[in-house]
Short mmCIF file of N, CA and C in Angstrom, two decimals:
data_model
loop_
_atom_site.label_atom_id
_atom_site.label_comp_id
_atom_site.label_asym_id
_atom_site.label_seq_id
_atom_site.Cartn_x
_atom_site.Cartn_y
_atom_site.Cartn_z
N UNK A 206 140.44 79.73 39.85
CA UNK A 206 139.12 79.16 39.77
C UNK A 206 138.67 79.06 38.32
N UNK A 207 138.02 77.96 38.02
CA UNK A 207 137.55 77.73 36.66
C UNK A 207 136.13 78.25 36.42
N UNK A 208 135.39 78.47 37.49
CA UNK A 208 134.03 78.99 37.37
C UNK A 208 133.97 80.42 37.90
N UNK A 209 133.30 81.26 37.15
CA UNK A 209 133.12 82.64 37.58
C UNK A 209 131.78 82.77 38.29
N UNK A 210 131.71 83.72 39.21
CA UNK A 210 130.50 83.94 40.00
C UNK A 210 129.29 84.18 39.10
N UNK A 211 129.47 84.93 38.04
CA UNK A 211 128.35 85.24 37.13
C UNK A 211 127.74 83.96 36.55
N UNK A 212 128.59 83.04 36.15
CA UNK A 212 128.11 81.78 35.58
C UNK A 212 127.39 80.92 36.63
N UNK A 213 127.92 80.91 37.84
CA UNK A 213 127.29 80.15 38.93
C UNK A 213 125.90 80.71 39.22
N UNK A 214 125.80 82.04 39.33
CA UNK A 214 124.52 82.66 39.62
C UNK A 214 123.52 82.43 38.50
N UNK A 215 123.99 82.43 37.27
CA UNK A 215 123.10 82.17 36.14
C UNK A 215 122.57 80.74 36.21
N UNK A 216 123.44 79.79 36.53
CA UNK A 216 123.03 78.39 36.66
C UNK A 216 122.00 78.22 37.77
N UNK A 217 122.19 78.92 38.87
CA UNK A 217 121.30 78.78 40.02
C UNK A 217 120.07 79.70 39.93
N UNK A 218 120.00 80.47 38.87
CA UNK A 218 118.93 81.44 38.65
C UNK A 218 118.85 82.43 39.83
N UNK A 219 119.99 83.04 40.11
CA UNK A 219 120.09 84.07 41.15
C UNK A 219 120.34 85.39 40.44
N UNK A 220 119.55 86.38 40.73
CA UNK A 220 119.69 87.70 40.11
C UNK A 220 121.04 88.32 40.46
N UNK A 221 121.61 89.08 39.52
CA UNK A 221 122.91 89.71 39.73
C UNK A 221 122.91 90.66 40.92
N UNK A 222 121.80 91.32 41.15
CA UNK A 222 121.76 92.31 42.23
C UNK A 222 121.75 91.67 43.62
N UNK A 223 121.42 90.37 43.70
CA UNK A 223 121.42 89.68 44.99
C UNK A 223 122.85 89.23 45.29
N UNK A 224 123.48 89.87 46.25
CA UNK A 224 124.89 89.61 46.52
C UNK A 224 125.14 89.00 47.90
N UNK A 225 124.10 88.74 48.67
CA UNK A 225 124.28 88.22 50.03
C UNK A 225 125.03 86.90 50.06
N UNK A 226 124.84 86.06 49.05
CA UNK A 226 125.45 84.73 49.05
C UNK A 226 126.71 84.64 48.18
N UNK A 227 127.20 85.75 47.67
CA UNK A 227 128.33 85.70 46.74
C UNK A 227 129.56 85.01 47.33
N UNK A 228 129.93 85.36 48.55
CA UNK A 228 131.10 84.72 49.18
C UNK A 228 130.88 83.23 49.36
N UNK A 229 129.67 82.87 49.75
CA UNK A 229 129.34 81.46 49.94
C UNK A 229 129.40 80.70 48.61
N UNK A 230 128.91 81.31 47.54
CA UNK A 230 128.96 80.68 46.23
C UNK A 230 130.39 80.48 45.75
N UNK A 231 131.26 81.44 46.02
CA UNK A 231 132.67 81.29 45.65
C UNK A 231 133.33 80.19 46.47
N UNK A 232 132.94 80.09 47.73
CA UNK A 232 133.43 78.99 48.58
C UNK A 232 132.98 77.65 48.01
N UNK A 233 131.70 77.54 47.60
CA UNK A 233 131.19 76.31 47.02
C UNK A 233 131.91 75.98 45.71
N UNK A 234 132.27 77.00 44.95
CA UNK A 234 133.01 76.77 43.70
C UNK A 234 134.37 76.15 44.00
N UNK A 235 135.02 76.62 45.03
CA UNK A 235 136.32 76.06 45.43
C UNK A 235 136.15 74.61 45.88
N UNK A 236 135.12 74.34 46.67
CA UNK A 236 134.84 72.97 47.11
C UNK A 236 134.56 72.08 45.91
N UNK A 237 133.76 72.57 44.97
CA UNK A 237 133.40 71.78 43.78
C UNK A 237 134.64 71.44 42.96
N UNK A 238 135.53 72.40 42.76
CA UNK A 238 136.74 72.13 41.99
C UNK A 238 137.59 71.05 42.66
N UNK A 239 137.77 71.16 43.95
CA UNK A 239 138.59 70.18 44.67
C UNK A 239 137.91 68.81 44.69
N UNK A 240 136.60 68.79 44.81
CA UNK A 240 135.86 67.53 44.83
C UNK A 240 135.93 66.84 43.47
N UNK A 241 135.73 67.60 42.41
CA UNK A 241 135.80 67.02 41.06
C UNK A 241 137.20 66.50 40.78
N UNK A 242 138.19 67.26 41.16
CA UNK A 242 139.58 66.84 40.95
C UNK A 242 139.86 65.52 41.68
N UNK A 243 139.37 65.40 42.91
CA UNK A 243 139.56 64.15 43.67
C UNK A 243 138.74 63.02 43.06
N UNK A 244 137.55 63.32 42.59
CA UNK A 244 136.67 62.29 42.02
C UNK A 244 137.27 61.66 40.76
N UNK A 245 137.85 62.49 39.90
CA UNK A 245 138.41 61.95 38.65
C UNK A 245 139.87 61.55 38.81
N UNK A 246 140.46 61.84 39.97
CA UNK A 246 141.85 61.48 40.25
C UNK A 246 142.80 62.05 39.20
N UNK A 247 142.57 63.29 38.88
CA UNK A 247 143.39 63.98 37.87
C UNK A 247 143.32 65.47 38.16
N UNK A 248 144.44 66.16 38.01
CA UNK A 248 144.45 67.60 38.21
C UNK A 248 143.66 68.28 37.11
N UNK A 249 142.83 69.23 37.50
CA UNK A 249 142.04 69.96 36.51
C UNK A 249 142.94 70.73 35.55
N UNK A 250 144.07 71.19 36.05
CA UNK A 250 144.99 71.94 35.19
C UNK A 250 145.52 71.07 34.05
N UNK A 251 145.58 69.75 34.26
CA UNK A 251 146.03 68.85 33.20
C UNK A 251 144.98 68.70 32.10
N UNK A 252 143.72 68.99 32.42
CA UNK A 252 142.64 68.85 31.45
C UNK A 252 142.22 70.17 30.83
N UNK A 253 142.72 71.27 31.38
CA UNK A 253 142.36 72.59 30.87
C UNK A 253 143.01 72.85 29.52
N UNK A 254 142.28 73.54 28.67
CA UNK A 254 142.79 73.93 27.36
C UNK A 254 143.97 74.87 27.56
N UNK A 255 145.07 74.57 26.94
CA UNK A 255 146.29 75.35 27.14
C UNK A 255 146.16 76.82 26.79
N UNK A 256 145.45 77.13 25.71
CA UNK A 256 145.34 78.53 25.28
C UNK A 256 144.38 79.34 26.14
N UNK A 257 143.21 78.77 26.39
CA UNK A 257 142.18 79.52 27.10
C UNK A 257 142.13 79.19 28.59
N UNK A 258 142.67 78.05 28.98
CA UNK A 258 142.60 77.64 30.37
C UNK A 258 141.24 77.10 30.77
N UNK A 259 140.35 76.91 29.79
CA UNK A 259 139.00 76.41 30.08
C UNK A 259 139.00 74.89 30.19
N UNK A 260 138.13 74.41 31.04
CA UNK A 260 137.95 72.97 31.20
C UNK A 260 136.96 72.47 30.15
N UNK A 261 136.99 71.17 29.86
CA UNK A 261 135.96 70.61 28.99
C UNK A 261 134.58 70.89 29.60
N UNK A 262 133.61 71.19 28.77
CA UNK A 262 132.29 71.60 29.25
C UNK A 262 131.62 70.56 30.15
N UNK A 263 131.78 69.24 29.94
CA UNK A 263 131.16 68.30 30.88
C UNK A 263 131.69 68.46 32.32
N UNK A 264 132.97 68.76 32.47
CA UNK A 264 133.52 68.96 33.82
C UNK A 264 132.97 70.24 34.44
N UNK A 265 132.89 71.29 33.64
CA UNK A 265 132.34 72.55 34.14
C UNK A 265 130.89 72.37 34.56
N UNK A 266 130.14 71.65 33.75
CA UNK A 266 128.73 71.44 34.09
C UNK A 266 128.59 70.56 35.33
N UNK A 267 129.44 69.57 35.48
CA UNK A 267 129.41 68.73 36.68
C UNK A 267 129.66 69.59 37.92
N UNK A 268 130.58 70.53 37.83
CA UNK A 268 130.83 71.42 38.97
C UNK A 268 129.62 72.28 39.27
N UNK A 269 128.95 72.78 38.23
CA UNK A 269 127.74 73.57 38.44
C UNK A 269 126.64 72.74 39.09
N UNK A 270 126.49 71.50 38.66
CA UNK A 270 125.50 70.61 39.28
C UNK A 270 125.82 70.39 40.75
N UNK A 271 127.08 70.19 41.05
CA UNK A 271 127.50 69.95 42.42
C UNK A 271 127.27 71.19 43.29
N UNK A 272 127.60 72.35 42.75
CA UNK A 272 127.36 73.60 43.48
C UNK A 272 125.87 73.77 43.74
N UNK A 273 125.05 73.50 42.73
CA UNK A 273 123.60 73.62 42.91
C UNK A 273 123.09 72.69 43.99
N UNK A 274 123.61 71.49 44.03
CA UNK A 274 123.19 70.54 45.06
C UNK A 274 123.60 71.02 46.44
N UNK A 275 124.84 71.49 46.57
CA UNK A 275 125.31 71.96 47.88
C UNK A 275 124.59 73.24 48.31
N UNK A 276 124.25 74.10 47.35
CA UNK A 276 123.58 75.36 47.67
C UNK A 276 122.13 75.10 48.12
N UNK A 277 121.45 74.20 47.44
CA UNK A 277 120.05 73.93 47.74
C UNK A 277 119.85 72.95 48.89
N UNK A 278 120.85 72.14 49.18
CA UNK A 278 120.77 71.15 50.26
C UNK A 278 121.93 71.38 51.21
N UNK A 279 121.77 72.33 52.08
CA UNK A 279 122.88 72.75 52.93
C UNK A 279 123.10 71.86 54.15
N UNK A 280 122.24 70.90 54.32
CA UNK A 280 122.37 69.97 55.44
C UNK A 280 122.47 68.55 54.90
N UNK A 281 122.97 67.64 55.70
CA UNK A 281 123.16 66.26 55.25
C UNK A 281 121.90 65.41 55.39
N UNK A 282 120.85 65.99 55.94
CA UNK A 282 119.60 65.26 56.13
C UNK A 282 118.54 65.87 55.22
N UNK A 283 117.81 65.00 54.55
CA UNK A 283 116.72 65.44 53.69
C UNK A 283 115.42 64.81 54.19
N UNK A 284 114.37 65.58 54.17
CA UNK A 284 113.08 65.08 54.63
C UNK A 284 112.15 64.74 53.47
N UNK A 285 112.68 64.78 52.29
CA UNK A 285 111.91 64.37 51.12
C UNK A 285 112.53 63.10 50.56
N UNK A 286 112.00 62.61 49.49
CA UNK A 286 112.52 61.39 48.88
C UNK A 286 113.23 61.74 47.58
N UNK A 287 114.47 62.23 47.67
CA UNK A 287 115.19 62.61 46.45
C UNK A 287 115.65 61.38 45.67
N UNK A 288 115.86 61.58 44.40
CA UNK A 288 116.42 60.52 43.57
C UNK A 288 117.37 61.16 42.57
N UNK A 289 118.35 60.39 42.20
CA UNK A 289 119.39 60.89 41.31
C UNK A 289 118.87 61.02 39.89
N UNK A 290 119.24 62.11 39.25
CA UNK A 290 118.88 62.34 37.86
C UNK A 290 119.89 61.61 36.98
N UNK A 291 119.43 60.78 36.05
CA UNK A 291 120.38 60.06 35.19
C UNK A 291 121.23 61.02 34.35
N UNK A 292 122.39 60.61 34.02
CA UNK A 292 123.31 61.39 33.19
C UNK A 292 123.63 62.75 33.81
N UNK A 293 123.85 62.76 35.10
CA UNK A 293 124.19 64.02 35.75
C UNK A 293 125.62 63.97 36.26
N UNK A 294 125.83 64.43 37.48
CA UNK A 294 127.16 64.63 38.04
C UNK A 294 128.08 63.42 37.86
N UNK A 295 127.70 62.27 38.37
CA UNK A 295 128.59 61.10 38.29
C UNK A 295 128.86 60.68 36.85
N UNK A 296 127.85 60.70 36.02
CA UNK A 296 128.03 60.33 34.62
C UNK A 296 129.05 61.25 33.94
N UNK A 297 128.91 62.55 34.14
CA UNK A 297 129.81 63.51 33.51
C UNK A 297 131.25 63.33 33.99
N UNK A 298 131.43 63.08 35.27
CA UNK A 298 132.78 62.93 35.79
C UNK A 298 133.40 61.60 35.40
N UNK A 299 132.59 60.56 35.31
CA UNK A 299 133.13 59.25 34.93
C UNK A 299 133.73 59.28 33.53
N UNK A 300 133.32 60.23 32.70
CA UNK A 300 133.91 60.37 31.37
C UNK A 300 135.39 60.73 31.43
N UNK A 301 135.81 61.36 32.53
CA UNK A 301 137.19 61.85 32.68
C UNK A 301 137.97 61.14 33.77
N UNK A 302 137.38 60.15 34.41
CA UNK A 302 138.04 59.47 35.54
C UNK A 302 139.30 58.75 35.08
N UNK A 303 140.36 58.94 35.84
CA UNK A 303 141.63 58.28 35.57
C UNK A 303 141.69 57.02 36.42
N UNK A 304 141.81 55.88 35.78
CA UNK A 304 141.85 54.60 36.49
C UNK A 304 143.26 54.08 36.59
#
């Protein structure tokens, strides 16, 4: 996994002592990695820095955005009028998309 639980919780503003959702957050991290990999049509391991194994920060942030969306919107139906934030998930991933 490229994202650690601590970083995910910090992004979602979840206190360290709250552990009820930890397994679910790790599951979402796995889903996010696989989704991003499919979206850009490139293995994340091919883009990871050889020495540190870290991904480029735009990819990491796109995964955090995706996890936040899945965590906060756990159902496929929304009763509000959401709108996409410019320069977010799709923009960040399109920078790395393999055509």
